[in-house]
Amino acid sequence: QSALTQPASVSGSPGQSITISCTGTSSDIGTYNYVSWYQQYPGKAPKLMIYDVSNRPSGVSNRFSGSKSANTASLTISGLQSEDEGDYYCSSYTSSSTVVFGGGTKLTVL
Amino acid sequence: QLQLQESGPGLVKPSETLSLTCTVSGGYINTFIYYWGWIRQPPGKGLQWIGSACYSGNTYYNPSLKSRVTISLDTSKNQFSLKLSSVTAADTAVYFCARVPSGYDPNWFDPWGQGTLVTVSS
């Protein structure tokens, strides 16, 4: 299974909105509404931010939102804050009953 | 509040078997509702799903690791374990355990353990 494709890095200024894309295939993102997003700070464990494409776990800010179109999912962070800086990973369920992650995106808050 | 904690040797020799345990507190693993999974992250790299297992006996493994991986549950200790055989330097990584709340088509992970670094070296 091939990793999902994410941009290596994105950046934005405080208060702005940014979007991170996650591109898969018809065997994963294109077929299933099982896309999740994780935030990871250096040396820490990933934290679930979005599951099932657009659902936010309790406690996650509503500044984080997810969507999907065809084979591409997106994570949007609005009202960017310095604490949002970190690495973001997408993942998807696949037609082989497996899970595949994206390569990760480093978000820099300018 | 559910918490997970990985434990095991931090150093494994090439060709040997890597064995890790994840101890779960604040909940029980003997449920058909959740899966329990392992994910790893090589130093400076991205996340790689290793596999997930359920009390029902269902298990799913990453095809690239399937021939070397076993995930099992020990309900008496409320732990689940990972065994990865014939390791090489490429298996050096931080290994995370996590709950998989999506019992049907298991795919998302929450919460995660803090992770444990395993280095493969002679």
PDB file of C-alpha atoms in Angstrom:
ATOM      1  CA  GLN A   1       0.000   0.000   0.000  1.00  0.00           C
ATOM      2  CA  SER A   2       1.331   3.441  -0.876  1.00  0.00           C
ATOM      3  CA  ALA A   3       1.366   6.302   1.585  1.00  0.00           C
ATOM      4  CA  LEU A   4      -1.134   9.106   1.148  1.00  0.00           C
ATOM      5  CA  THR A   5       0.355  12.271  -0.340  1.00  0.00           C
ATOM      6  CA  GLN A   6       0.631  15.415   1.764  1.00  0.00           C
ATOM      7  CA  PRO A   7       2.603  18.619   1.159  1.00  0.00           C
ATOM      8  CA  ALA A   8       5.843  18.585   3.101  1.00  0.00           C
ATOM      9  CA  SER A   9       5.193  21.974   4.614  1.00  0.00           C
ATOM     10  CA  VAL A  10       2.664  24.766   4.866  1.00  0.00           C
ATOM     11  CA  SER A  11       2.810  28.079   6.657  1.00  0.00           C
ATOM     12  CA  GLY A  12       0.548  30.910   7.684  1.00  0.00           C
ATOM     13  CA  SER A  13       0.374  33.965   9.871  1.00  0.00           C
ATOM     14  CA  PRO A  14      -1.593  34.172  13.098  1.00  0.00           C
ATOM     15  CA  GLY A  15      -5.287  34.666  12.429  1.00  0.00           C
ATOM     16  CA  GLN A  16      -5.115  33.306   8.901  1.00  0.00           C
ATOM     17  CA  SER A  17      -6.580  30.049   7.632  1.00  0.00           C
ATOM     18  CA  ILE A  18      -4.566  27.247   6.110  1.00  0.00           C
ATOM     19  CA  THR A  19      -5.513  24.007   4.403  1.00  0.00           C
ATOM     20  CA  ILE A  20      -3.513  20.789   4.285  1.00  0.00           C
ATOM     21  CA  SER A  21      -4.362  18.359   1.516  1.00  0.00           C
ATOM     22  CA  CYS A  22      -4.143  14.584   1.623  1.00  0.00           C
ATOM     23  CA  THR A  23      -4.392  12.703  -1.658  1.00  0.00           C
ATOM     24  CA  GLY A  24      -5.096   9.015  -1.930  1.00  0.00           C
ATOM     25  CA  THR A  25      -6.755   6.706  -4.425  1.00  0.00           C
ATOM     26  CA  SER A  26     -10.080   5.115  -5.176  1.00  0.00           C
ATOM     27  CA  SER A  27      -9.013   2.240  -2.918  1.00  0.00           C
ATOM     28  CA  ASP A  28      -8.879   4.402   0.174  1.00  0.00           C
ATOM     29  CA  ILE A  29      -9.994   8.044   0.452  1.00  0.00           C
ATOM     30  CA  GLY A  30     -12.106   7.822  -2.684  1.00  0.00           C
ATOM     31  CA  THR A  31     -14.225   4.970  -1.353  1.00  0.00           C
ATOM     32  CA  TYR A  32     -14.378   5.350   2.401  1.00  0.00           C
ATOM     33  CA  ASN A  33     -15.401   8.214   4.668  1.00  0.00           C
ATOM     34  CA  TYR A  34     -12.754   7.014   7.081  1.00  0.00           C
ATOM     35  CA  VAL A  35     -10.175   9.795   6.953  1.00  0.00           C
ATOM     36  CA  SER A  36      -8.593  10.967  10.179  1.00  0.00           C
ATOM     37  CA  TRP A  37      -6.101  13.711  11.043  1.00  0.00           C
ATOM     38  CA  TYR A  38      -3.487  13.860  13.785  1.00  0.00           C
ATOM     39  CA  GLN A  39      -1.429  16.680  15.280  1.00  0.00           C
ATOM     40  CA  GLN A  40       2.033  15.878  16.609  1.00  0.00           C
ATOM     41  CA  TYR A  41       4.461  18.053  18.523  1.00  0.00           C
ATOM     42  CA  PRO A  42       8.176  17.129  18.567  1.00  0.00           C
ATOM     43  CA  GLY A  43       8.879  14.234  20.887  1.00  0.00           C
ATOM     44  CA  LYS A  44       5.203  13.719  21.657  1.00  0.00           C
ATOM     45  CA  ALA A  45       2.552  11.227  20.662  1.00  0.00           C
ATOM     46  CA  PRO A  46       0.108  12.147  17.901  1.00  0.00           C
ATOM     47  CA  LYS A  47      -3.265  13.567  18.946  1.00  0.00           C
ATOM     48  CA  LEU A  48      -6.484  12.836  17.082  1.00  0.00           C
ATOM     49  CA  MET A  49      -7.979  16.023  15.625  1.00  0.00           C
ATOM     50  CA  ILE A  50     -10.532  14.755  13.084  1.00  0.00           C
ATOM     51  CA  TYR A  51     -12.085  11.347  12.401  1.00  0.00           C
ATOM     52  CA  ASP A  52     -14.481  10.037   9.783  1.00  0.00           C
ATOM     53  CA  VAL A  53     -13.551  12.933   7.453  1.00  0.00           C
ATOM     54  CA  SER A  54     -15.119  15.769   9.409  1.00  0.00           C
ATOM     55  CA  ASN A  55     -15.904  14.758  12.999  1.00  0.00           C
ATOM     56  CA  ARG A  56     -14.107  16.495  15.852  1.00  0.00           C
ATOM     57  CA  PRO A  57     -13.423  14.605  19.090  1.00  0.00           C
ATOM     58  CA  SER A  58     -14.547  16.255  22.289  1.00  0.00           C
ATOM     59  CA  GLY A  59     -12.062  18.893  23.364  1.00  0.00           C
ATOM     60  CA  VAL A  60     -10.683  19.700  19.911  1.00  0.00           C
ATOM     61  CA  SER A  61     -11.127  23.330  18.897  1.00  0.00           C
ATOM     62  CA  ASN A  62     -13.776  24.097  16.285  1.00  0.00           C
ATOM     63  CA  ARG A  63     -11.047  25.976  14.412  1.00  0.00           C
ATOM     64  CA  PHE A  64     -10.148  22.556  13.007  1.00  0.00           C
ATOM     65  CA  SER A  65     -12.350  21.163  10.265  1.00  0.00           C
ATOM     66  CA  GLY A  66     -12.106  18.355   7.738  1.00  0.00           C
ATOM     67  CA  SER A  67     -13.577  17.645   4.342  1.00  0.00           C
ATOM     68  CA  LYS A  68     -13.224  15.332   1.373  1.00  0.00           C
ATOM     69  CA  SER A  69     -13.698  15.498  -2.370  1.00  0.00           C
ATOM     70  CA  ALA A  70     -13.085  12.463  -4.570  1.00  0.00           C
ATOM     71  CA  ASN A  71      -9.644  11.053  -3.669  1.00  0.00           C
ATOM     72  CA  THR A  72      -8.478  14.084  -1.689  1.00  0.00           C
ATOM     73  CA  ALA A  73      -9.163  14.994   1.921  1.00  0.00           C
ATOM     74  CA  SER A  74      -8.394  18.342   3.508  1.00  0.00           C
ATOM     75  CA  LEU A  75      -7.758  19.710   6.969  1.00  0.00           C
ATOM     76  CA  THR A  76      -8.487  23.394   7.463  1.00  0.00           C
ATOM     77  CA  ILE A  77      -7.296  25.364  10.448  1.00  0.00           C
ATOM     78  CA  SER A  78      -8.904  28.757  10.832  1.00  0.00           C
ATOM     79  CA  GLY A  79      -7.761  31.595  13.064  1.00  0.00           C
ATOM     80  CA  LEU A  80      -4.242  30.195  13.093  1.00  0.00           C
ATOM     81  CA  GLN A  81      -2.498  30.321  16.472  1.00  0.00           C
ATOM     82  CA  SER A  82       1.127  29.773  17.451  1.00  0.00           C
ATOM     83  CA  GLU A  83       0.136  26.619  19.343  1.00  0.00           C
ATOM     84  CA  ASP A  84      -1.025  25.062  16.053  1.00  0.00           C
ATOM     85  CA  GLU A  85       2.572  24.786  14.871  1.00  0.00           C
ATOM     86  CA  GLY A  86       3.578  21.146  14.531  1.00  0.00           C
ATOM     87  CA  ASP A  87       3.316  18.141  12.257  1.00  0.00           C
ATOM     88  CA  TYR A  88       0.012  16.931  10.836  1.00  0.00           C
ATOM     89  CA  TYR A  89      -0.736  13.473   9.485  1.00  0.00           C
ATOM     90  CA  CYS A  90      -3.740  12.151   7.635  1.00  0.00           C
ATOM     91  CA  SER A  91      -4.770   8.518   7.496  1.00  0.00           C
ATOM     92  CA  SER A  92      -7.368   6.453   5.705  1.00  0.00           C
ATOM     93  CA  TYR A  93      -8.939   3.034   5.805  1.00  0.00           C
ATOM     94  CA  THR A  94      -8.331   0.992   2.670  1.00  0.00           C
ATOM     95  CA  SER A  95     -10.128  -1.648   0.634  1.00  0.00           C
ATOM     96  CA  SER A  96      -7.667  -4.211   2.021  1.00  0.00           C
ATOM     97  CA  SER A  97      -8.937  -3.560   5.571  1.00  0.00           C
ATOM     98  CA  THR A  98      -5.703  -1.798   6.405  1.00  0.00           C
ATOM     99  CA  VAL A  99      -4.762   1.731   7.443  1.00  0.00           C
ATOM    100  CA  VAL A 100      -2.432   3.998   5.513  1.00  0.00           C
ATOM    101  CA  PHE A 101      -0.914   7.271   6.729  1.00  0.00           C
ATOM    102  CA  GLY A 102       0.232  10.313   4.813  1.00  0.00           C
ATOM    103  CA  GLY A 103       3.857  11.388   4.877  1.00  0.00           C
ATOM    104  CA  GLY A 104       3.102  14.302   7.183  1.00  0.00           C
ATOM    105  CA  THR A 105       2.996  18.085   6.823  1.00  0.00           C
ATOM    106  CA  LYS A 106       5.007  20.522   8.896  1.00  0.00           C
ATOM    107  CA  LEU A 107       2.926  23.569   9.779  1.00  0.00           C
ATOM    108  CA  THR A 108       4.832  26.753  10.566  1.00  0.00           C
ATOM    109  CA  VAL A 109       3.083  29.732  12.114  1.00  0.00           C
ATOM    110  CA  LEU A 110       4.965  32.792  10.948  1.00  0.00           C
TER     111      LEU A 110
ATOM    112  CA  GLN B   1      -9.823   8.368  31.430  1.00  0.00           C
ATOM    113  CA  LEU B   2      -8.214   5.697  29.297  1.00  0.00           C
ATOM    114  CA  GLN B   3      -4.428   5.628  29.357  1.00  0.00           C
ATOM    115  CA  LEU B   4      -1.954   3.451  27.488  1.00  0.00           C
ATOM    116  CA  GLN B   5       1.706   2.826  28.308  1.00  0.00           C
ATOM    117  CA  GLU B   6       4.254   0.993  26.179  1.00  0.00           C
ATOM    118  CA  SER B   7       7.050  -1.045  27.736  1.00  0.00           C
ATOM    119  CA  GLY B   8       9.834  -3.296  26.531  1.00  0.00           C
ATOM    120  CA  PRO B   9      13.527  -3.426  25.637  1.00  0.00           C
ATOM    121  CA  GLY B  10      14.967  -0.296  24.110  1.00  0.00           C
ATOM    122  CA  LEU B  11      17.665  -2.213  22.272  1.00  0.00           C
ATOM    123  CA  VAL B  12      17.224  -5.317  20.122  1.00  0.00           C
ATOM    124  CA  LYS B  13      19.867  -7.157  18.136  1.00  0.00           C
ATOM    125  CA  PRO B  14      19.489  -7.699  14.387  1.00  0.00           C
ATOM    126  CA  SER B  15      17.653 -10.919  13.439  1.00  0.00           C
ATOM    127  CA  GLU B  16      16.060 -11.156  16.885  1.00  0.00           C
ATOM    128  CA  THR B  17      12.434 -10.578  17.864  1.00  0.00           C
ATOM    129  CA  LEU B  18      11.187  -7.212  19.087  1.00  0.00           C
ATOM    130  CA  SER B  19       8.627  -7.599  21.879  1.00  0.00           C
ATOM    131  CA  LEU B  20       6.592  -4.739  23.327  1.00  0.00           C
ATOM    132  CA  THR B  21       3.668  -4.581  25.723  1.00  0.00           C
ATOM    133  CA  CYS B  22       0.967  -1.944  26.037  1.00  0.00           C
ATOM    134  CA  THR B  23      -0.688  -1.688  29.435  1.00  0.00           C
ATOM    135  CA  VAL B  24      -4.180  -0.206  29.417  1.00  0.00           C
ATOM    136  CA  SER B  25      -5.631   1.585  32.440  1.00  0.00           C
ATOM    137  CA  GLY B  26      -8.975   3.269  32.922  1.00  0.00           C
ATOM    138  CA  GLY B  27     -10.760   0.730  30.723  1.00  0.00           C
ATOM    139  CA  TYR B  28     -10.770  -2.885  29.628  1.00  0.00           C
ATOM    140  CA  ILE B  29      -9.480  -4.493  26.472  1.00  0.00           C
ATOM    141  CA  ASN B  30     -11.927  -7.429  26.622  1.00  0.00           C
ATOM    142  CA  THR B  31     -14.527  -5.624  24.549  1.00  0.00           C
ATOM    143  CA  PHE B  32     -15.874  -6.246  21.078  1.00  0.00           C
ATOM    144  CA  ILE B  33     -16.335  -2.501  20.598  1.00  0.00           C
ATOM    145  CA  TYR B  34     -12.717  -1.513  20.151  1.00  0.00           C
ATOM    146  CA  TYR B  35      -9.591  -2.656  18.404  1.00  0.00           C
ATOM    147  CA  TRP B  36      -6.116  -2.120  19.826  1.00  0.00           C
ATOM    148  CA  GLY B  37      -3.310  -1.040  17.543  1.00  0.00           C
ATOM    149  CA  TRP B  38       0.381  -0.445  17.064  1.00  0.00           C
ATOM    150  CA  ILE B  39       1.926   2.356  15.010  1.00  0.00           C
ATOM    151  CA  ARG B  40       5.599   3.184  14.592  1.00  0.00           C
ATOM    152  CA  GLN B  41       7.647   6.207  13.570  1.00  0.00           C
ATOM    153  CA  PRO B  42      11.287   5.921  12.445  1.00  0.00           C
ATOM    154  CA  PRO B  43      13.451   8.806  13.674  1.00  0.00           C
ATOM    155  CA  GLY B  44      12.663  11.941  11.700  1.00  0.00           C
ATOM    156  CA  LYS B  45      10.086  10.181   9.543  1.00  0.00           C
ATOM    157  CA  GLY B  46       6.344   9.692   9.309  1.00  0.00           C
ATOM    158  CA  LEU B  47       3.882   7.305  10.903  1.00  0.00           C
ATOM    159  CA  GLN B  48       3.452   3.711   9.783  1.00  0.00           C
ATOM    160  CA  TRP B  49       0.537   1.542  10.844  1.00  0.00           C
ATOM    161  CA  ILE B  50       1.679  -1.903  12.018  1.00  0.00           C
ATOM    162  CA  GLY B  51      -1.568  -3.640  12.846  1.00  0.00           C
ATOM    163  CA  SER B  52      -4.716  -3.811  14.964  1.00  0.00           C
ATOM    164  CA  ALA B  53      -6.378  -6.577  16.970  1.00  0.00           C
ATOM    165  CA  CYS B  54      -9.701  -7.086  18.704  1.00  0.00           C
ATOM    166  CA  TYR B  55     -10.910  -9.241  21.604  1.00  0.00           C
ATOM    167  CA  SER B  56     -13.092 -11.000  19.042  1.00  0.00           C
ATOM    168  CA  GLY B  57      -9.928 -12.505  17.588  1.00  0.00           C
ATOM    169  CA  ASN B  58      -9.923 -10.385  14.443  1.00  0.00           C
ATOM    170  CA  THR B  59      -6.522  -9.024  13.489  1.00  0.00           C
ATOM    171  CA  TYR B  60      -5.331  -6.821  10.643  1.00  0.00           C
ATOM    172  CA  TYR B  61      -1.697  -6.261   9.707  1.00  0.00           C
ATOM    173  CA  ASN B  62       0.259  -3.997   7.404  1.00  0.00           C
ATOM    174  CA  PRO B  63       0.958  -6.144   4.330  1.00  0.00           C
ATOM    175  CA  SER B  64       4.606  -5.040   4.300  1.00  0.00           C
ATOM    176  CA  LEU B  65       5.094  -6.409   7.827  1.00  0.00           C
ATOM    177  CA  LYS B  66       2.519  -9.187   7.957  1.00  0.00           C
ATOM    178  CA  SER B  67       4.964 -12.086   7.700  1.00  0.00           C
ATOM    179  CA  ARG B  68       6.856 -10.853  10.760  1.00  0.00           C
ATOM    180  CA  VAL B  69       4.157  -9.386  13.019  1.00  0.00           C
ATOM    181  CA  THR B  70       1.907 -10.781  15.726  1.00  0.00           C
ATOM    182  CA  ILE B  71      -0.420  -8.710  17.912  1.00  0.00           C
ATOM    183  CA  SER B  72      -2.094 -10.474  20.813  1.00  0.00           C
ATOM    184  CA  LEU B  73      -4.296  -9.559  23.777  1.00  0.00           C
ATOM    185  CA  ASP B  74      -3.807 -10.683  27.403  1.00  0.00           C
ATOM    186  CA  THR B  75      -7.095  -9.889  29.110  1.00  0.00           C
ATOM    187  CA  SER B  76      -5.887 -11.196  32.479  1.00  0.00           C
ATOM    188  CA  LYS B  77      -3.340  -8.384  32.578  1.00  0.00           C
ATOM    189  CA  ASN B  78      -5.349  -5.883  30.507  1.00  0.00           C
ATOM    190  CA  GLN B  79      -2.421  -5.671  28.107  1.00  0.00           C
ATOM    191  CA  PHE B  80      -1.809  -6.209  24.436  1.00  0.00           C
ATOM    192  CA  SER B  81       1.504  -6.994  22.842  1.00  0.00           C
ATOM    193  CA  LEU B  82       3.504  -6.657  19.651  1.00  0.00           C
ATOM    194  CA  LYS B  83       6.036  -9.144  18.379  1.00  0.00           C
ATOM    195  CA  LEU B  84       8.130  -8.327  15.312  1.00  0.00           C
ATOM    196  CA  SER B  85      10.551 -11.006  14.215  1.00  0.00           C
ATOM    197  CA  SER B  86      13.800 -10.928  12.231  1.00  0.00           C
ATOM    198  CA  VAL B  87      14.378  -7.241  12.885  1.00  0.00           C
ATOM    199  CA  THR B  88      16.859  -5.085  11.015  1.00  0.00           C
ATOM    200  CA  ALA B  89      18.073  -1.526  11.442  1.00  0.00           C
ATOM    201  CA  ALA B  90      15.078  -0.435   9.371  1.00  0.00           C
ATOM    202  CA  ASP B  91      12.839  -1.421  12.281  1.00  0.00           C
ATOM    203  CA  THR B  92      14.420   1.205  14.528  1.00  0.00           C
ATOM    204  CA  ALA B  93      11.566   3.506  15.490  1.00  0.00           C
ATOM    205  CA  VAL B  94       9.384   4.941  18.209  1.00  0.00           C
ATOM    206  CA  TYR B  95       6.571   2.446  18.714  1.00  0.00           C
ATOM    207  CA  PHE B  96       3.158   3.702  19.814  1.00  0.00           C
ATOM    208  CA  CYS B  97       0.179   1.742  21.028  1.00  0.00           C
ATOM    209  CA  ALA B  98      -3.332   3.129  20.702  1.00  0.00           C
ATOM    210  CA  ARG B  99      -6.987   2.309  21.041  1.00  0.00           C
ATOM    211  CA  VAL B 100      -8.958   2.000  17.827  1.00  0.00           C
ATOM    212  CA  PRO B 101     -12.458   3.228  18.733  1.00  0.00           C
ATOM    213  CA  SER B 102     -13.954   2.409  15.343  1.00  0.00           C
ATOM    214  CA  GLY B 103     -14.906  -1.214  15.987  1.00  0.00           C
ATOM    215  CA  TYR B 104     -16.236  -1.628  12.475  1.00  0.00           C
ATOM    216  CA  ASP B 105     -13.671  -0.964   9.751  1.00  0.00           C
ATOM    217  CA  PRO B 106     -11.086  -0.028  12.394  1.00  0.00           C
ATOM    218  CA  ASN B 107      -9.233   3.029  11.214  1.00  0.00           C
ATOM    219  CA  TRP B 108      -8.696   5.888  13.684  1.00  0.00           C
ATOM    220  CA  PHE B 109      -6.592   5.948  16.821  1.00  0.00           C
ATOM    221  CA  ASP B 110      -7.385   7.601  20.143  1.00  0.00           C
ATOM    222  CA  PRO B 111      -5.862   7.825  22.647  1.00  0.00           C
ATOM    223  CA  TRP B 112      -2.186   7.011  22.074  1.00  0.00           C
ATOM    224  CA  GLY B 113       0.519   5.888  24.437  1.00  0.00           C
ATOM    225  CA  GLN B 114       3.542   8.143  24.848  1.00  0.00           C
ATOM    226  CA  GLY B 115       5.678   5.896  22.651  1.00  0.00           C
ATOM    227  CA  THR B 116       8.863   3.960  23.256  1.00  0.00           C
ATOM    228  CA  LEU B 117      12.049   4.086  21.197  1.00  0.00           C
ATOM    229  CA  VAL B 118      13.382   0.733  20.030  1.00  0.00           C
ATOM    230  CA  THR B 119      16.816   0.666  18.457  1.00  0.00           C
ATOM    231  CA  VAL B 120      17.984  -2.325  16.428  1.00  0.00           C
ATOM    232  CA  SER B 121      21.738  -2.641  16.728  1.00  0.00           C
ATOM    233  CA  SER B 122      24.359  -5.207  17.607  1.00  0.00           C
TER     234      SER B 122
END
